[in-house]
Backbone as ProteinMPNN parsed JSONL, in Angstrom:
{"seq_chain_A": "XXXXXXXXXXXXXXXXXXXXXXXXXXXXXXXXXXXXXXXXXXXXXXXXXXXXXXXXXXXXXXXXXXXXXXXXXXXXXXXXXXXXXXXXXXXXXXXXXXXXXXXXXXXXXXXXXXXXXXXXXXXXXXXXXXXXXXX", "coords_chain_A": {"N_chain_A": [[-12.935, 14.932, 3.364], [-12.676, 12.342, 1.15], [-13.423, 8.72, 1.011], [-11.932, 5.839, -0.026], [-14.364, 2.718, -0.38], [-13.528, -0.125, -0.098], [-13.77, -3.594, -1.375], [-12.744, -5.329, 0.503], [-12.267, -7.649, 3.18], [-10.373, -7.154, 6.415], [-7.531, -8.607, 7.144], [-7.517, -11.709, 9.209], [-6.536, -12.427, 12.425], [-4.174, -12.386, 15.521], [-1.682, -12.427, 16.034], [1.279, -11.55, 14.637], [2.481, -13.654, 13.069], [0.002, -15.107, 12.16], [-0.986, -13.107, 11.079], [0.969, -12.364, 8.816], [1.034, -14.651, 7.154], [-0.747, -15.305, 5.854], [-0.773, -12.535, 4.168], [1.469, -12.759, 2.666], [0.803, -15.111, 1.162], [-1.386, -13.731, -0.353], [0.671, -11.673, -1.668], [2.501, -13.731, -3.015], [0.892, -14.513, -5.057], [0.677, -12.054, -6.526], [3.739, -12.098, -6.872], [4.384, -14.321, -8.431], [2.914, -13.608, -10.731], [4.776, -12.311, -12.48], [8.336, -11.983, -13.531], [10.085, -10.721, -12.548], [10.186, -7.634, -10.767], [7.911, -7.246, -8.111], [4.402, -5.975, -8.611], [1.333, -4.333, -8.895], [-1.6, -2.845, -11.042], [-2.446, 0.498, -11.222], [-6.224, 2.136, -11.009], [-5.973, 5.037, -10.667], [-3.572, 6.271, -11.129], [-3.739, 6.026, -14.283], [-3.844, 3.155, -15.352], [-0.499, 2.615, -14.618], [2.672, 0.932, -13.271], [2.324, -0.08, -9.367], [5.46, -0.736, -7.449], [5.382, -3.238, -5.295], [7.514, -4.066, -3.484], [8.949, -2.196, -1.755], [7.165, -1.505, 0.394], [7.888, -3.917, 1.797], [10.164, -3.921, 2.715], [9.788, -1.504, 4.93], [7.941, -2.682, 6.445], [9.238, -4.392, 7.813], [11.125, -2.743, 9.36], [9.565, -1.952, 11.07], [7.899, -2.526, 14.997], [7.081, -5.24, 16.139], [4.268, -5.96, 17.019], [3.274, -3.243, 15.303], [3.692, -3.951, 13.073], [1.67, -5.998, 12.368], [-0.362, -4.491, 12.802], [-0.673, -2.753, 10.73], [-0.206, -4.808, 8.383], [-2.564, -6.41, 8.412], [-4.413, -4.374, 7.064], [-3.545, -4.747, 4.591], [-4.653, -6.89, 2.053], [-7.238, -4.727, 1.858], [-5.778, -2.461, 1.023], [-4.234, -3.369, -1.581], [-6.912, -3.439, -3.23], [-7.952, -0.991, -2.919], [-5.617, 0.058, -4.272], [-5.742, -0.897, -6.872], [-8.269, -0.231, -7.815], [-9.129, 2.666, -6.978], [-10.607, 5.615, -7.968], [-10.551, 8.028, -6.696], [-9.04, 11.427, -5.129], [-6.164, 11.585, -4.205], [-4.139, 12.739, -1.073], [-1.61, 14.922, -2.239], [1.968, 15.525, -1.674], [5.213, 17.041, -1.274], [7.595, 15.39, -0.795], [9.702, 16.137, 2.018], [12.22, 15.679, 2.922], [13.526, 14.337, 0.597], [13.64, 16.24, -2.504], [13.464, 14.952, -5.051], [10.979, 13.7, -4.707], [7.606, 12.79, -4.909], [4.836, 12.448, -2.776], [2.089, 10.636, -2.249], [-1.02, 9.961, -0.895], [-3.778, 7.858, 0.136], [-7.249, 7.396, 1.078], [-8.767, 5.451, 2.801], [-11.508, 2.295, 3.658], [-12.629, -0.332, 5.127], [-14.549, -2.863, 4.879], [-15.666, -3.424, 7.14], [-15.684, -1.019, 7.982], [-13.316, -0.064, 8.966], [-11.243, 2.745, 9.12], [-7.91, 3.314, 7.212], [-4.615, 4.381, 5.84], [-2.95, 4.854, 2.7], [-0.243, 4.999, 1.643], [2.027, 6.194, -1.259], [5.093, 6.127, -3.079], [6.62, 8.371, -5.257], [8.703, 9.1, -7.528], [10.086, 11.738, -9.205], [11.535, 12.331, -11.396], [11.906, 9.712, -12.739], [9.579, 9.106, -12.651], [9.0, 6.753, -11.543], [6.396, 4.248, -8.757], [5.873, 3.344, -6.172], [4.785, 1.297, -3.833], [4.427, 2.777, -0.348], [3.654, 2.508, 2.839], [0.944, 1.571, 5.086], [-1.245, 2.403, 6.918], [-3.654, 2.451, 10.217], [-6.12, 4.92, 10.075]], "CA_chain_A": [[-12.068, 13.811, 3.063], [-13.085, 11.094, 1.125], [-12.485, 7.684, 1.661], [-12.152, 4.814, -1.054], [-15.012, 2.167, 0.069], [-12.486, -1.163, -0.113], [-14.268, -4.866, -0.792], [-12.32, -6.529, 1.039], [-12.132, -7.202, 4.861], [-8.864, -6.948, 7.321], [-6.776, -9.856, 7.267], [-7.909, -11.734, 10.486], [-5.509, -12.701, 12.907], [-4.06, -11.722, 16.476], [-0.308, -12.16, 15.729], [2.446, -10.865, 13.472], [2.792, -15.241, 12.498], [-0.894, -15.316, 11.493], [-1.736, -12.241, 9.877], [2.015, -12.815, 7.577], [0.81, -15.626, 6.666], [-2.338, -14.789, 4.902], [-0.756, -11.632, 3.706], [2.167, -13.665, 1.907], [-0.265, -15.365, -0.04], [-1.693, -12.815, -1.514], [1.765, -11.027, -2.276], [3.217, -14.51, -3.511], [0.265, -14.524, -6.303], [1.095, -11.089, -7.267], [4.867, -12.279, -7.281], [4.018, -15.285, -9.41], [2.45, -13.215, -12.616], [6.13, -11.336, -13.473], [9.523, -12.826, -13.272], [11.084, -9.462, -11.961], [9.739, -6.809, -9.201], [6.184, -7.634, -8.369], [3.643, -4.739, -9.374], [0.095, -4.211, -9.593], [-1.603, -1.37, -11.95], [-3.794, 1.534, -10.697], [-6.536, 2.957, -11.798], [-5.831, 6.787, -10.573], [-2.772, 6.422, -12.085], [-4.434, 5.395, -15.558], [-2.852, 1.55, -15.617], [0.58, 2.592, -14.23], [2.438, 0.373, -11.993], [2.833, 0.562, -8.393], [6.208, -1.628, -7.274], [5.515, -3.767, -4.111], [8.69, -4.693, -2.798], [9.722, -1.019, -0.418], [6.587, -2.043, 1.56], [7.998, -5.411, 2.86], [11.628, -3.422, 3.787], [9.731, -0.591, 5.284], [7.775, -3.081, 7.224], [10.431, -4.831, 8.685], [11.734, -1.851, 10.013], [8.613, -1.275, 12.723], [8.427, -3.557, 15.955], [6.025, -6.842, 15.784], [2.758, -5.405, 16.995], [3.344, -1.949, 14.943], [3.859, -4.747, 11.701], [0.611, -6.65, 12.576], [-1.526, -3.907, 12.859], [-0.434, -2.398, 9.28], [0.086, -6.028, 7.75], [-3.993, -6.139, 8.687], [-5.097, -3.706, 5.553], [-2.574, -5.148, 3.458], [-5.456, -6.87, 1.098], [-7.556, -3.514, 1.466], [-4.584, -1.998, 0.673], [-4.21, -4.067, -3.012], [-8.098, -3.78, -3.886], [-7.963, 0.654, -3.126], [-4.701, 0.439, -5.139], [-5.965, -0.949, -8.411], [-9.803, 0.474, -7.97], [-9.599, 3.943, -6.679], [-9.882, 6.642, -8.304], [-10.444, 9.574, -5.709], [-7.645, 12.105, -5.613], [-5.168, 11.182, -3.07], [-3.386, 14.06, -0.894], [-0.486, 14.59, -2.853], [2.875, 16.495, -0.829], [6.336, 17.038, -1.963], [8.786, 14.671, 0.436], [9.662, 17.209, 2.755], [13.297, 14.667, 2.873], [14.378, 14.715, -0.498], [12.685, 17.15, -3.028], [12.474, 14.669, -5.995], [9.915, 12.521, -4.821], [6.251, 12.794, -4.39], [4.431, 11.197, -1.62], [0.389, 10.392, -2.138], [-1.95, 9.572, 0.284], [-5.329, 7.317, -0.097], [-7.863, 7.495, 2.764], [-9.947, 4.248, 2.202], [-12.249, 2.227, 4.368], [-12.396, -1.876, 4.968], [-16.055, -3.702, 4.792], [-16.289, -3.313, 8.36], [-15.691, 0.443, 8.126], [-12.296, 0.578, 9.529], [-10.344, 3.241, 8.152], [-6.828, 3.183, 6.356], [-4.052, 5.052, 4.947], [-2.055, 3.832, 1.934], [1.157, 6.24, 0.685], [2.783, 5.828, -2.455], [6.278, 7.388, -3.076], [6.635, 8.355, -6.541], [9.754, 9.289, -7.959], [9.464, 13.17, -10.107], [12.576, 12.221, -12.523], [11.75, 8.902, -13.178], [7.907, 8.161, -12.751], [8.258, 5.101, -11.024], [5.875, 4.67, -8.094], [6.504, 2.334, -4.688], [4.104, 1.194, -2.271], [5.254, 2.409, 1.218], [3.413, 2.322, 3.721], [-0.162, 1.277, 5.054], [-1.585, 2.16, 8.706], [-4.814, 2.321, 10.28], [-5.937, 6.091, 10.721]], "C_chain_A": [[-12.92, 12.68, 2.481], [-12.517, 9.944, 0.785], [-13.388, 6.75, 0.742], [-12.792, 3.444, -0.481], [-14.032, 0.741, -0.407], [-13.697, -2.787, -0.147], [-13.933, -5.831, -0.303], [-12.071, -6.77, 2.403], [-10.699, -7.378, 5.326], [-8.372, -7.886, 6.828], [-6.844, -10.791, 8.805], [-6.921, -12.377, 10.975], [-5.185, -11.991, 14.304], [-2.271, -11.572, 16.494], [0.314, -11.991, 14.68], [2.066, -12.556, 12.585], [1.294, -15.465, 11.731], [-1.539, -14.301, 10.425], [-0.652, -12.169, 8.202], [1.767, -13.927, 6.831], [0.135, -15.726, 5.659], [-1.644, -13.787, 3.795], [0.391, -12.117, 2.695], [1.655, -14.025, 0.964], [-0.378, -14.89, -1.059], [-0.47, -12.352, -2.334], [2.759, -12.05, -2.847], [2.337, -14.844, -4.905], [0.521, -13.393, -7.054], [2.801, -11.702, -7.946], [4.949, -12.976, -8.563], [3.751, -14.559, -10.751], [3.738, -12.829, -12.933], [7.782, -12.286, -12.74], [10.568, -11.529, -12.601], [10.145, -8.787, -10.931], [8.394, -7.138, -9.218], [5.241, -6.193, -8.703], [1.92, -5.362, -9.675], [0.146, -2.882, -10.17], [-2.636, -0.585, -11.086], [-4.383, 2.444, -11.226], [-6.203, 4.259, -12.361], [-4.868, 6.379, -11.511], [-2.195, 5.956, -13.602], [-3.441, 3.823, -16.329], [-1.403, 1.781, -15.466], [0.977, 1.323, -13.495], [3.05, 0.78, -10.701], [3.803, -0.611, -7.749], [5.503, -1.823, -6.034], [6.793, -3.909, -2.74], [8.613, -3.648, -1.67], [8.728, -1.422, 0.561], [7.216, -2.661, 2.653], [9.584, -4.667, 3.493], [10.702, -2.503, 4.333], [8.72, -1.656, 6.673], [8.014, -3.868, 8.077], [11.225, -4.474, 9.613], [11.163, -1.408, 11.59], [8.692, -2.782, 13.762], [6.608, -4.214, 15.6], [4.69, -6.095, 16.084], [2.768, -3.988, 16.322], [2.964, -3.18, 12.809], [2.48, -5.501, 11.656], [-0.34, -5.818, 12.648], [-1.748, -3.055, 11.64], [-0.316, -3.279, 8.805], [-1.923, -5.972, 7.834], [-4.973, -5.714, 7.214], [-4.508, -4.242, 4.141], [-3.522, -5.714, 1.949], [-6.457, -5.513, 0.704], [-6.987, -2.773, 0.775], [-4.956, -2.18, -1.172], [-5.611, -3.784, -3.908], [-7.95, -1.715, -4.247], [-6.798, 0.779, -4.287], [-5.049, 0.121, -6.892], [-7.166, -0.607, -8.847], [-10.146, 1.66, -7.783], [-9.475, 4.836, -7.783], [-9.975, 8.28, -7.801], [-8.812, 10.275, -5.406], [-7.5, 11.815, -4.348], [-4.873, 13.078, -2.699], [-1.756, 13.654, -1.338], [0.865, 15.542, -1.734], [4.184, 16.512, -1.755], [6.862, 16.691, -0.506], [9.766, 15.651, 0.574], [11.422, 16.956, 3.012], [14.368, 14.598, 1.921], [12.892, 14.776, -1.522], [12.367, 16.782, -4.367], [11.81, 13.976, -5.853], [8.509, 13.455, -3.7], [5.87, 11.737, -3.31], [2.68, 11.484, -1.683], [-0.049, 9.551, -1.496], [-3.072, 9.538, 0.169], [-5.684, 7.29, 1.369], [-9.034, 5.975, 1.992], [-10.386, 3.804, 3.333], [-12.37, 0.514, 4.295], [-14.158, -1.676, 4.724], [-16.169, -3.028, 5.648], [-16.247, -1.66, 8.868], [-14.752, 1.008, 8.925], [-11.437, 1.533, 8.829], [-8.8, 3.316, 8.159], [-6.558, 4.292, 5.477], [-3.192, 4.481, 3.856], [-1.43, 5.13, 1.481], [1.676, 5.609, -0.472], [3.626, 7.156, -2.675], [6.225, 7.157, -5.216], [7.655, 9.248, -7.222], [9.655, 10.718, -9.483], [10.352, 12.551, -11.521], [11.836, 11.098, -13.143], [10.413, 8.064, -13.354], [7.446, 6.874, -11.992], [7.631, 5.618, -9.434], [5.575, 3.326, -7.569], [4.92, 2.312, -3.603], [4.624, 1.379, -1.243], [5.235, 2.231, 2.284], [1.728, 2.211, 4.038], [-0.181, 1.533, 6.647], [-2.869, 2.377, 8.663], [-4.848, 4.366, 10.618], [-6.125, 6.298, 12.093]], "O_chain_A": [[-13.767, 12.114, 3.171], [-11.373, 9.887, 0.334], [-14.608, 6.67, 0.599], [-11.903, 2.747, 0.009], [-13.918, 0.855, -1.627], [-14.351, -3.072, 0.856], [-14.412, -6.96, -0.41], [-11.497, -5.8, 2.899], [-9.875, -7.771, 4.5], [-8.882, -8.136, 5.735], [-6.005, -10.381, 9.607], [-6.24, -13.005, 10.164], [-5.832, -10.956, 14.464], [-1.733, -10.581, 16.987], [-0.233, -12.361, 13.641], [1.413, -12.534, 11.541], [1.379, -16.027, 10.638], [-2.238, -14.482, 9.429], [-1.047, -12.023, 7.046], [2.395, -14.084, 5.784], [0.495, -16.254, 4.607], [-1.835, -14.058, 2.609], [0.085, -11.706, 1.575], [1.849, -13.489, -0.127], [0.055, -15.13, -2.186], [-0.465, -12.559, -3.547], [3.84, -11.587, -3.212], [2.94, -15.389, -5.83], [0.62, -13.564, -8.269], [3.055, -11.747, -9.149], [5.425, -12.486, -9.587], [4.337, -14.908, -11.775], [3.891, -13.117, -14.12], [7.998, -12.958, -11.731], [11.741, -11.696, -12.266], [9.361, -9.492, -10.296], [7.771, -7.301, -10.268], [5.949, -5.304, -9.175], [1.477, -6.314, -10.317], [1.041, -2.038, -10.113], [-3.504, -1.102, -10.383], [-3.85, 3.395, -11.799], [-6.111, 4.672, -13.517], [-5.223, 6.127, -12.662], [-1.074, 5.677, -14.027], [-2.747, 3.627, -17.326], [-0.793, 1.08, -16.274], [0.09, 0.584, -13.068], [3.949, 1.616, -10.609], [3.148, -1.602, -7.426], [4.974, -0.83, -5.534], [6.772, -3.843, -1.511], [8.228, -4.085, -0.585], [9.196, -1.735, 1.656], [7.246, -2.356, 3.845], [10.001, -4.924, 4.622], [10.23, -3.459, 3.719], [8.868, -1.283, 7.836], [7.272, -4.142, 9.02], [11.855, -5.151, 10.425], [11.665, -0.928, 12.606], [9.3, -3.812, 13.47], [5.558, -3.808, 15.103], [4.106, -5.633, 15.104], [2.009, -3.3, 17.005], [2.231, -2.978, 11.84], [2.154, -5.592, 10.473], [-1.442, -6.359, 12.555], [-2.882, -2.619, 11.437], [-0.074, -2.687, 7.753], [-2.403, -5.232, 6.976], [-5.813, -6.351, 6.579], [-4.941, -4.143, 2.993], [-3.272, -5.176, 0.87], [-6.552, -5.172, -0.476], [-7.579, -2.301, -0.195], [-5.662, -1.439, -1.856], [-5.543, -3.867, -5.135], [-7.874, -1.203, -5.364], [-7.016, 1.565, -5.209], [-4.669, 0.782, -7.858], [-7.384, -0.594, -10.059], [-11.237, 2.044, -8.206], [-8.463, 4.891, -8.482], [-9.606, 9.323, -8.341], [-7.729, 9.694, -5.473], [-8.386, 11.766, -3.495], [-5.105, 14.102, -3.342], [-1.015, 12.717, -1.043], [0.321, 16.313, -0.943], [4.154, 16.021, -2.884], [6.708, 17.313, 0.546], [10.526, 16.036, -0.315], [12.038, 17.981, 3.301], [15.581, 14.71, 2.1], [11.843, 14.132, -1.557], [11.569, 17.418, -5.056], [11.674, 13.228, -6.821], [8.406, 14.138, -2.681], [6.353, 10.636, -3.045], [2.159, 12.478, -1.177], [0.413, 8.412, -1.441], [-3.743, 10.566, 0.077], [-5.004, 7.213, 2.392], [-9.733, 5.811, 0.992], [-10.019, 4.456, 4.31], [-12.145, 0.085, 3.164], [-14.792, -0.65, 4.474], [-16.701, -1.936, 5.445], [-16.704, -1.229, 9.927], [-14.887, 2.08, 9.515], [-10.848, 1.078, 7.849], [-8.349, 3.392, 9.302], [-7.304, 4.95, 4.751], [-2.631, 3.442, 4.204], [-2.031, 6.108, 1.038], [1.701, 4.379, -0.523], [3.38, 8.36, -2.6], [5.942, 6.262, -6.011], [7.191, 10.36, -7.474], [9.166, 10.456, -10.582], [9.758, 12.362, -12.582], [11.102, 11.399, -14.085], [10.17, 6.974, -13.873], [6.393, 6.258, -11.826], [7.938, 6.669, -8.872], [5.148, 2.38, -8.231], [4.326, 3.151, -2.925], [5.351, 0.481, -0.818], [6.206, 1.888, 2.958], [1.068, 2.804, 3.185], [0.606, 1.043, 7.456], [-3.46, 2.516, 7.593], [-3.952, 4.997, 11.177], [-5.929, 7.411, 12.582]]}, "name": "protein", "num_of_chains": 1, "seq": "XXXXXXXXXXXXXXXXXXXXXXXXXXXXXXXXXXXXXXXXXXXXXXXXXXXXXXXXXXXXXXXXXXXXXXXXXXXXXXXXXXXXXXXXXXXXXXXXXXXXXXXXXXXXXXXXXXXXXXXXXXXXXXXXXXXXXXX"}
């Protein structure tokens, strides 16, 4: 397995209120460059983009310390997504059979490791950030 070396550290913080805070930020400067869905590009997927938004519903969905401890990588997250280019594990969503689901193994500063998924749609190409945890 290898795992995309990340320059950026956690997001520091001990509650949901401080680590959202920080992590906002960042995802309100991404918002800021485009007047429609926010989006960065990634390398692997040779300057594609990957939408932001399903993240923030998908992490709404888990309970407060489950959201704070995946909110955490959230800048790691952003730096592996537009710098990696190690092959992800790719699967076919086992759920519904037109969408891909890829999986980065990356690594903070401090050498914590992280998963980042991206759903990616077979028909239509587009491709969702969805989820981020610690391994």
């Amino acid at each position: 397995m290898e795992y995309y070396r990340s320059s950026k550290h956690k997001i520091p913080g001990t509650n949901f209120k401080e680590v959202n805070k920080s992590a906002q930020l960042i995802f309100k400067q991404l918002k800021s460059r485009t007047k429609r869905t926010p989006y960065i590009r990634s390398k692997y997927f040779k300057k594609e983009k990957i939408f932001l938004n399903l993240f923030w519903e998908h992490l709404h969905q888990k309970q407060e310390k489950d959201r704070t401890r995946r909110l955490k990588f959230y800048d790691c997250t952003l730096d592996l997504i537009k710098n990696c280019t190690l092959n992800p594990i790719t699967r076919e969503n086992f759920q519904k059979k037109d969408e891909l689901l890829h999986r980065f193994y990356g690594k903070s500063i401090n050498q914590e490791k992280f998963v980042v998924q991206i759903k990616e749609n077979k028909r239509t190409k587009r491709k969702d950030l969805i989820s981020i945890y610690p391994e």
